[in-house]
């Protein structure tokens, strides 16, 4: 499981304390800030005041029903805050109704906590991409500003180093040959970079990353190219 390094806040709306505690354990393990609510009224107040990054929402909760909370977020607040429904309602009709309300994902109880963590990460990544932000492992890049951070610390990258890092982050775990990396650079520049120069840029990029974090994110695959490993 890739650890989240940005302390993004997750509001867990669930009236079963045991389920809340289970989700909380896994969220804290992966570096998230956890906000809890046991009913719809408390959930609504915390959404308004604390502005969580993502909402994990049970449908059958006291006070205001989960469906109404979702409708309020989308229609009244006009918010695109990611919402994952976590519910025992498992019929196809229930799922369709959930997506019609604007949820980003639908998880049925009983559920796997590990799977829920991956779904949270995937939904947050898609939401960030819509805003021009790409996050993976400890890295964050703002596509519009062409800036990059690792574990909250800004990386001072050259033009080509930034493009290479963005390319790696968009293809995690995939072995990229030097020619493939060059192809991404050519989308932005004419052929002013050679295979040999790619190695130099990656060497400098590694050094800048290693100054901030000791982890070996960019790995050499002998005879093939490079691979970005999200640890």
PDB file of C-alpha atoms in Angstrom:
ATOM      1  CA  UNK A   1       0.000   0.000   0.000  1.00  0.00           C
ATOM      2  CA  UNK A   2       1.393   3.384  -0.988  1.00  0.00           C
ATOM      3  CA  UNK A   3       1.577   5.658   2.013  1.00  0.00           C
ATOM      4  CA  UNK A   4      -0.151   8.985   1.768  1.00  0.00           C
ATOM      5  CA  UNK A   5       2.244  11.750   2.739  1.00  0.00           C
ATOM      6  CA  UNK A   6      -0.016  14.781   2.621  1.00  0.00           C
ATOM      7  CA  UNK A   7      -2.226  14.354   5.712  1.00  0.00           C
ATOM      8  CA  UNK A   8      -5.351  14.820   3.623  1.00  0.00           C
ATOM      9  CA  UNK A   9      -8.466  14.871   5.779  1.00  0.00           C
ATOM     10  CA  UNK A  10     -11.096  12.147   5.512  1.00  0.00           C
ATOM     11  CA  UNK A  11     -14.551  12.532   7.056  1.00  0.00           C
ATOM     12  CA  UNK A  12     -15.938   9.113   8.036  1.00  0.00           C
ATOM     13  CA  UNK A  13     -19.724   9.252   8.500  1.00  0.00           C
ATOM     14  CA  UNK A  14     -20.750   5.997  10.151  1.00  0.00           C
ATOM     15  CA  UNK A  15     -23.034   5.315  13.130  1.00  0.00           C
ATOM     16  CA  UNK A  16     -21.372   1.973  13.988  1.00  0.00           C
ATOM     17  CA  UNK A  17     -18.425   2.893  16.195  1.00  0.00           C
ATOM     18  CA  UNK A  18     -16.647  -0.422  15.568  1.00  0.00           C
ATOM     19  CA  UNK A  19     -16.715   0.183  11.816  1.00  0.00           C
ATOM     20  CA  UNK A  20     -15.539   3.784  12.323  1.00  0.00           C
ATOM     21  CA  UNK A  21     -12.672   2.627  14.519  1.00  0.00           C
ATOM     22  CA  UNK A  22     -11.605   0.003  11.967  1.00  0.00           C
ATOM     23  CA  UNK A  23     -11.551   2.533   9.130  1.00  0.00           C
ATOM     24  CA  UNK A  24      -9.745   5.033  11.367  1.00  0.00           C
ATOM     25  CA  UNK A  25      -6.950   2.559  12.131  1.00  0.00           C
ATOM     26  CA  UNK A  26      -6.212   2.056   8.443  1.00  0.00           C
ATOM     27  CA  UNK A  27      -6.528   5.748   7.574  1.00  0.00           C
ATOM     28  CA  UNK A  28      -4.113   6.780  10.329  1.00  0.00           C
ATOM     29  CA  UNK A  29      -1.712   4.049   9.256  1.00  0.00           C
ATOM     30  CA  UNK A  30      -1.621   5.537   5.764  1.00  0.00           C
ATOM     31  CA  UNK A  31      -1.071   9.098   6.953  1.00  0.00           C
ATOM     32  CA  UNK A  32      -4.548  10.590   6.629  1.00  0.00           C
ATOM     33  CA  UNK A  33      -6.152  13.001   9.065  1.00  0.00           C
ATOM     34  CA  UNK A  34      -9.404  11.451  10.314  1.00  0.00           C
ATOM     35  CA  UNK A  35     -12.622  13.334  11.089  1.00  0.00           C
ATOM     36  CA  UNK A  36     -15.567  11.368  12.469  1.00  0.00           C
ATOM     37  CA  UNK A  37     -19.332  11.810  12.480  1.00  0.00           C
ATOM     38  CA  UNK A  38     -21.967   9.401  13.775  1.00  0.00           C
ATOM     39  CA  UNK A  39     -25.084  11.006  12.253  1.00  0.00           C
ATOM     40  CA  UNK A  40     -26.175  13.201   9.383  1.00  0.00           C
ATOM     41  CA  UNK A  41     -26.438  16.428  11.373  1.00  0.00           C
ATOM     42  CA  UNK A  42     -22.908  16.084  12.725  1.00  0.00           C
ATOM     43  CA  UNK A  43     -21.652  15.215   9.251  1.00  0.00           C
ATOM     44  CA  UNK A  44     -23.235  18.310   7.719  1.00  0.00           C
ATOM     45  CA  UNK A  45     -21.724  20.574  10.394  1.00  0.00           C
ATOM     46  CA  UNK A  46     -18.234  19.119   9.942  1.00  0.00           C
ATOM     47  CA  UNK A  47     -18.407  19.375   6.165  1.00  0.00           C
ATOM     48  CA  UNK A  48     -19.298  23.063   6.479  1.00  0.00           C
ATOM     49  CA  UNK A  49     -16.663  23.902   9.089  1.00  0.00           C
ATOM     50  CA  UNK A  50     -13.742  21.532   8.446  1.00  0.00           C
ATOM     51  CA  UNK A  51     -13.882  21.118   4.638  1.00  0.00           C
ATOM     52  CA  UNK A  52     -12.586  17.531   4.421  1.00  0.00           C
ATOM     53  CA  UNK A  53     -10.768  16.341   1.304  1.00  0.00           C
ATOM     54  CA  UNK A  54     -13.001  13.279   0.909  1.00  0.00           C
ATOM     55  CA  UNK A  55     -16.206  11.905   2.438  1.00  0.00           C
ATOM     56  CA  UNK A  56     -16.748   8.242   3.367  1.00  0.00           C
ATOM     57  CA  UNK A  57     -20.516   8.103   3.758  1.00  0.00           C
ATOM     58  CA  UNK A  58     -22.820   5.407   5.133  1.00  0.00           C
ATOM     59  CA  UNK A  59     -26.354   5.678   3.747  1.00  0.00           C
ATOM     60  CA  UNK A  60     -28.283   4.403   6.762  1.00  0.00           C
ATOM     61  CA  UNK A  61     -27.321   6.910   9.461  1.00  0.00           C
ATOM     62  CA  UNK A  62     -29.441   8.729  12.080  1.00  0.00           C
ATOM     63  CA  UNK A  63     -30.578  12.296  11.531  1.00  0.00           C
ATOM     64  CA  UNK A  64     -30.102  13.163   7.880  1.00  0.00           C
ATOM     65  CA  UNK A  65     -29.886  10.137   5.579  1.00  0.00           C
ATOM     66  CA  UNK A  66     -26.733   9.569   3.564  1.00  0.00           C
ATOM     67  CA  UNK A  67     -28.557  10.164   0.280  1.00  0.00           C
ATOM     68  CA  UNK A  68     -29.671  13.589   1.505  1.00  0.00           C
ATOM     69  CA  UNK A  69     -26.146  14.465   2.640  1.00  0.00           C
ATOM     70  CA  UNK A  70     -24.850  13.554  -0.801  1.00  0.00           C
ATOM     71  CA  UNK A  71     -27.579  15.573  -2.548  1.00  0.00           C
ATOM     72  CA  UNK A  72     -26.852  18.559  -0.280  1.00  0.00           C
ATOM     73  CA  UNK A  73     -23.125  18.445  -1.065  1.00  0.00           C
ATOM     74  CA  UNK A  74     -23.672  18.256  -4.809  1.00  0.00           C
ATOM     75  CA  UNK A  75     -26.722  20.477  -5.323  1.00  0.00           C
ATOM     76  CA  UNK A  76     -26.725  23.003  -2.467  1.00  0.00           C
ATOM     77  CA  UNK A  77     -23.004  23.338  -1.792  1.00  0.00           C
ATOM     78  CA  UNK A  78     -22.121  22.879  -5.484  1.00  0.00           C
ATOM     79  CA  UNK A  79     -19.114  20.942  -4.223  1.00  0.00           C
ATOM     80  CA  UNK A  80     -17.019  18.419  -6.135  1.00  0.00           C
ATOM     81  CA  UNK A  81     -15.663  16.963  -2.898  1.00  0.00           C
ATOM     82  CA  UNK A  82     -15.045  13.251  -3.553  1.00  0.00           C
ATOM     83  CA  UNK A  83     -17.641  10.967  -1.965  1.00  0.00           C
ATOM     84  CA  UNK A  84     -17.375   7.221  -1.410  1.00  0.00           C
ATOM     85  CA  UNK A  85     -20.582   5.539  -0.277  1.00  0.00           C
ATOM     86  CA  UNK A  86     -19.970   2.728   2.219  1.00  0.00           C
ATOM     87  CA  UNK A  87     -23.200   0.854   2.781  1.00  0.00           C
ATOM     88  CA  UNK A  88     -24.956  -2.478   3.220  1.00  0.00           C
ATOM     89  CA  UNK A  89     -27.298  -1.568   0.349  1.00  0.00           C
ATOM     90  CA  UNK A  90     -25.979  -3.899  -2.304  1.00  0.00           C
ATOM     91  CA  UNK A  91     -28.595  -4.026  -5.046  1.00  0.00           C
ATOM     92  CA  UNK A  92     -27.879  -2.795  -8.539  1.00  0.00           C
ATOM     93  CA  UNK A  93     -30.650  -0.213  -8.155  1.00  0.00           C
ATOM     94  CA  UNK A  94     -29.050   1.159  -4.971  1.00  0.00           C
ATOM     95  CA  UNK A  95     -25.681   1.461  -6.699  1.00  0.00           C
ATOM     96  CA  UNK A  96     -27.189   3.205  -9.720  1.00  0.00           C
ATOM     97  CA  UNK A  97     -29.051   5.634  -7.448  1.00  0.00           C
ATOM     98  CA  UNK A  98     -25.805   6.351  -5.624  1.00  0.00           C
ATOM     99  CA  UNK A  99     -23.959   7.210  -8.810  1.00  0.00           C
ATOM    100  CA  UNK A 100     -26.895   9.322  -9.974  1.00  0.00           C
ATOM    101  CA  UNK A 101     -26.480  11.335  -6.769  1.00  0.00           C
ATOM    102  CA  UNK A 102     -22.912  12.043  -7.814  1.00  0.00           C
ATOM    103  CA  UNK A 103     -20.805   9.670  -5.724  1.00  0.00           C
ATOM    104  CA  UNK A 104     -17.321   8.847  -6.962  1.00  0.00           C
ATOM    105  CA  UNK A 105     -17.297   5.236  -5.749  1.00  0.00           C
ATOM    106  CA  UNK A 106     -19.611   2.736  -4.067  1.00  0.00           C
ATOM    107  CA  UNK A 107     -18.361   0.150  -1.539  1.00  0.00           C
ATOM    108  CA  UNK A 108     -20.655  -2.546  -0.143  1.00  0.00           C
ATOM    109  CA  UNK A 109     -20.460  -3.915   3.412  1.00  0.00           C
ATOM    110  CA  UNK A 110     -18.911  -6.185   4.517  1.00  0.00           C
ATOM    111  CA  UNK A 111     -15.809  -4.634   2.979  1.00  0.00           C
ATOM    112  CA  UNK A 112     -12.054  -5.082   2.898  1.00  0.00           C
ATOM    113  CA  UNK A 113     -10.286  -2.197   4.714  1.00  0.00           C
ATOM    114  CA  UNK A 114      -7.278  -2.570   2.408  1.00  0.00           C
ATOM    115  CA  UNK A 115      -9.480  -2.315  -0.667  1.00  0.00           C
ATOM    116  CA  UNK A 116     -11.173   0.754   0.790  1.00  0.00           C
ATOM    117  CA  UNK A 117      -7.760   2.414   1.239  1.00  0.00           C
ATOM    118  CA  UNK A 118      -6.886   1.790  -2.406  1.00  0.00           C
ATOM    119  CA  UNK A 119     -10.259   3.152  -3.496  1.00  0.00           C
ATOM    120  CA  UNK A 120      -9.756   6.295  -1.387  1.00  0.00           C
ATOM    121  CA  UNK A 121      -6.342   6.839  -2.930  1.00  0.00           C
ATOM    122  CA  UNK A 122      -7.648   6.280  -6.453  1.00  0.00           C
ATOM    123  CA  UNK A 123     -10.580   8.675  -5.983  1.00  0.00           C
ATOM    124  CA  UNK A 124      -8.301  11.369  -4.525  1.00  0.00           C
ATOM    125  CA  UNK A 125      -5.871  10.925  -7.400  1.00  0.00           C
ATOM    126  CA  UNK A 126      -8.642  11.360  -9.977  1.00  0.00           C
ATOM    127  CA  UNK A 127      -9.972  14.406  -8.146  1.00  0.00           C
ATOM    128  CA  UNK A 128      -6.516  15.945  -8.001  1.00  0.00           C
ATOM    129  CA  UNK A 129      -5.999  15.310 -11.710  1.00  0.00           C
ATOM    130  CA  UNK A 130      -9.188  17.254 -12.475  1.00  0.00           C
ATOM    131  CA  UNK A 131      -7.628  20.175 -10.623  1.00  0.00           C
ATOM    132  CA  UNK A 132      -4.303  19.877 -12.434  1.00  0.00           C
ATOM    133  CA  UNK A 133      -2.567  18.212  -9.485  1.00  0.00           C
ATOM    134  CA  UNK A 134      -0.842  14.840  -9.604  1.00  0.00           C
ATOM    135  CA  UNK A 135       0.043  13.002  -6.384  1.00  0.00           C
ATOM    136  CA  UNK A 136       1.713   9.667  -5.843  1.00  0.00           C
ATOM    137  CA  UNK A 137       3.750   8.350  -2.908  1.00  0.00           C
ATOM    138  CA  UNK A 138       5.322  11.469  -1.355  1.00  0.00           C
ATOM    139  CA  UNK A 139       5.342  13.455  -4.599  1.00  0.00           C
ATOM    140  CA  UNK A 140       3.031  16.277  -5.679  1.00  0.00           C
ATOM    141  CA  UNK A 141       3.213  18.196  -8.931  1.00  0.00           C
ATOM    142  CA  UNK A 142       1.074  21.110 -10.100  1.00  0.00           C
ATOM    143  CA  UNK A 143       0.705  20.642 -13.830  1.00  0.00           C
ATOM    144  CA  UNK A 144      -0.343  24.216 -14.584  1.00  0.00           C
ATOM    145  CA  UNK A 145       2.535  25.730 -12.594  1.00  0.00           C
ATOM    146  CA  UNK A 146       5.053  23.007 -13.517  1.00  0.00           C
ATOM    147  CA  UNK A 147       6.258  22.759  -9.927  1.00  0.00           C
ATOM    148  CA  UNK A 148       7.042  19.683  -7.841  1.00  0.00           C
ATOM    149  CA  UNK A 149       7.294  18.761  -4.155  1.00  0.00           C
ATOM    150  CA  UNK A 150       8.332  15.703  -2.185  1.00  0.00           C
ATOM    151  CA  UNK A 151       6.988  15.226   1.340  1.00  0.00           C
ATOM    152  CA  UNK A 152       5.923  18.872   1.303  1.00  0.00           C
ATOM    153  CA  UNK A 153       9.379  20.180   0.309  1.00  0.00           C
ATOM    154  CA  UNK A 154       9.718  21.919  -3.028  1.00  0.00           C
ATOM    155  CA  UNK A 155      12.051  20.410  -5.615  1.00  0.00           C
ATOM    156  CA  UNK A 156      14.132  22.898  -7.600  1.00  0.00           C
ATOM    157  CA  UNK A 157      14.001  21.175 -10.987  1.00  0.00           C
ATOM    158  CA  UNK A 158      15.138  22.155 -14.448  1.00  0.00           C
ATOM    159  CA  UNK A 159      12.689  22.079 -17.346  1.00  0.00           C
ATOM    160  CA  UNK A 160      13.697  18.583 -18.479  1.00  0.00           C
ATOM    161  CA  UNK A 161      13.936  17.186 -14.939  1.00  0.00           C
ATOM    162  CA  UNK A 162      10.351  18.297 -14.315  1.00  0.00           C
ATOM    163  CA  UNK A 163       9.089  16.644 -17.527  1.00  0.00           C
ATOM    164  CA  UNK A 164      10.903  13.400 -16.667  1.00  0.00           C
ATOM    165  CA  UNK A 165       9.468  13.357 -13.137  1.00  0.00           C
ATOM    166  CA  UNK A 166       5.966  14.020 -14.474  1.00  0.00           C
ATOM    167  CA  UNK A 167       6.407  11.192 -16.980  1.00  0.00           C
ATOM    168  CA  UNK A 168       7.485   8.778 -14.251  1.00  0.00           C
ATOM    169  CA  UNK A 169       4.597   9.774 -11.978  1.00  0.00           C
ATOM    170  CA  UNK A 170       2.101   9.218 -14.777  1.00  0.00           C
ATOM    171  CA  UNK A 171       3.505   5.711 -15.377  1.00  0.00           C
ATOM    172  CA  UNK A 172       4.260   4.269 -11.906  1.00  0.00           C
ATOM    173  CA  UNK A 173       5.754   0.781 -11.887  1.00  0.00           C
ATOM    174  CA  UNK A 174       6.150   0.778 -15.674  1.00  0.00           C
ATOM    175  CA  UNK A 175       9.578   0.279 -17.234  1.00  0.00           C
ATOM    176  CA  UNK A 176      10.231   3.201 -19.589  1.00  0.00           C
ATOM    177  CA  UNK A 177      12.910   2.945 -22.247  1.00  0.00           C
ATOM    178  CA  UNK A 178      14.999   6.022 -22.967  1.00  0.00           C
ATOM    179  CA  UNK A 179      13.244   6.404 -26.326  1.00  0.00           C
ATOM    180  CA  UNK A 180       9.861   6.444 -24.572  1.00  0.00           C
ATOM    181  CA  UNK A 181      11.017   9.154 -22.176  1.00  0.00           C
ATOM    182  CA  UNK A 182      12.358  11.134 -25.131  1.00  0.00           C
ATOM    183  CA  UNK A 183       8.973  10.821 -26.853  1.00  0.00           C
ATOM    184  CA  UNK A 184       7.289  12.556 -23.903  1.00  0.00           C
ATOM    185  CA  UNK A 185       9.880  15.330 -23.998  1.00  0.00           C
ATOM    186  CA  UNK A 186       9.392  15.750 -27.754  1.00  0.00           C
ATOM    187  CA  UNK A 187       5.755  16.610 -27.140  1.00  0.00           C
ATOM    188  CA  UNK A 188       7.043  19.814 -25.563  1.00  0.00           C
ATOM    189  CA  UNK A 189      10.319  20.435 -27.373  1.00  0.00           C
ATOM    190  CA  UNK A 190      11.993  19.623 -30.643  1.00  0.00           C
ATOM    191  CA  UNK A 191      14.662  16.942 -30.562  1.00  0.00           C
ATOM    192  CA  UNK A 192      17.199  18.772 -28.457  1.00  0.00           C
ATOM    193  CA  UNK A 193      17.804  15.914 -26.013  1.00  0.00           C
ATOM    194  CA  UNK A 194      19.675  12.677 -26.722  1.00  0.00           C
ATOM    195  CA  UNK A 195      19.539   9.253 -25.089  1.00  0.00           C
ATOM    196  CA  UNK A 196      22.838   9.977 -23.365  1.00  0.00           C
ATOM    197  CA  UNK A 197      21.560  13.313 -22.067  1.00  0.00           C
ATOM    198  CA  UNK A 198      18.486  11.576 -20.601  1.00  0.00           C
ATOM    199  CA  UNK A 199      20.802   9.612 -18.311  1.00  0.00           C
ATOM    200  CA  UNK A 200      22.407  12.832 -17.104  1.00  0.00           C
ATOM    201  CA  UNK A 201      19.043  14.467 -16.381  1.00  0.00           C
ATOM    202  CA  UNK A 202      17.851  11.395 -14.482  1.00  0.00           C
ATOM    203  CA  UNK A 203      21.096  11.330 -12.499  1.00  0.00           C
ATOM    204  CA  UNK A 204      20.571  14.957 -11.434  1.00  0.00           C
ATOM    205  CA  UNK A 205      16.871  14.329 -10.718  1.00  0.00           C
ATOM    206  CA  UNK A 206      17.789  11.397  -8.465  1.00  0.00           C
ATOM    207  CA  UNK A 207      20.299  13.535  -6.582  1.00  0.00           C
ATOM    208  CA  UNK A 208      17.721  16.254  -5.919  1.00  0.00           C
ATOM    209  CA  UNK A 209      15.177  13.700  -4.732  1.00  0.00           C
ATOM    210  CA  UNK A 210      17.754  11.939  -2.543  1.00  0.00           C
ATOM    211  CA  UNK A 211      18.565  15.252  -0.864  1.00  0.00           C
ATOM    212  CA  UNK A 212      14.962  15.265   0.391  1.00  0.00           C
ATOM    213  CA  UNK A 213      14.281  11.540   0.786  1.00  0.00           C
ATOM    214  CA  UNK A 214      16.585   8.488   0.965  1.00  0.00           C
ATOM    215  CA  UNK A 215      14.138   6.187  -0.834  1.00  0.00           C
ATOM    216  CA  UNK A 216      15.109   4.779  -4.221  1.00  0.00           C
ATOM    217  CA  UNK A 217      12.139   5.978  -6.273  1.00  0.00           C
ATOM    218  CA  UNK A 218      13.794   5.921  -9.715  1.00  0.00           C
ATOM    219  CA  UNK A 219      15.298   2.516 -10.418  1.00  0.00           C
ATOM    220  CA  UNK A 220      17.470   1.448 -13.331  1.00  0.00           C
ATOM    221  CA  UNK A 221      16.312  -1.670 -15.165  1.00  0.00           C
ATOM    222  CA  UNK A 222      19.438  -2.979 -16.861  1.00  0.00           C
ATOM    223  CA  UNK A 223      19.182  -3.212 -20.622  1.00  0.00           C
ATOM    224  CA  UNK A 224      15.665  -1.741 -20.636  1.00  0.00           C
ATOM    225  CA  UNK A 225      15.469   1.721 -19.075  1.00  0.00           C
ATOM    226  CA  UNK A 226      14.050   3.169 -15.872  1.00  0.00           C
ATOM    227  CA  UNK A 227      11.157   2.497 -13.544  1.00  0.00           C
ATOM    228  CA  UNK A 228       9.445   4.778 -11.002  1.00  0.00           C
ATOM    229  CA  UNK A 229       8.597   2.796  -7.860  1.00  0.00           C
ATOM    230  CA  UNK A 230       6.003   4.368  -5.570  1.00  0.00           C
ATOM    231  CA  UNK A 231       7.044   3.258  -2.083  1.00  0.00           C
TER     232      UNK A 231
END
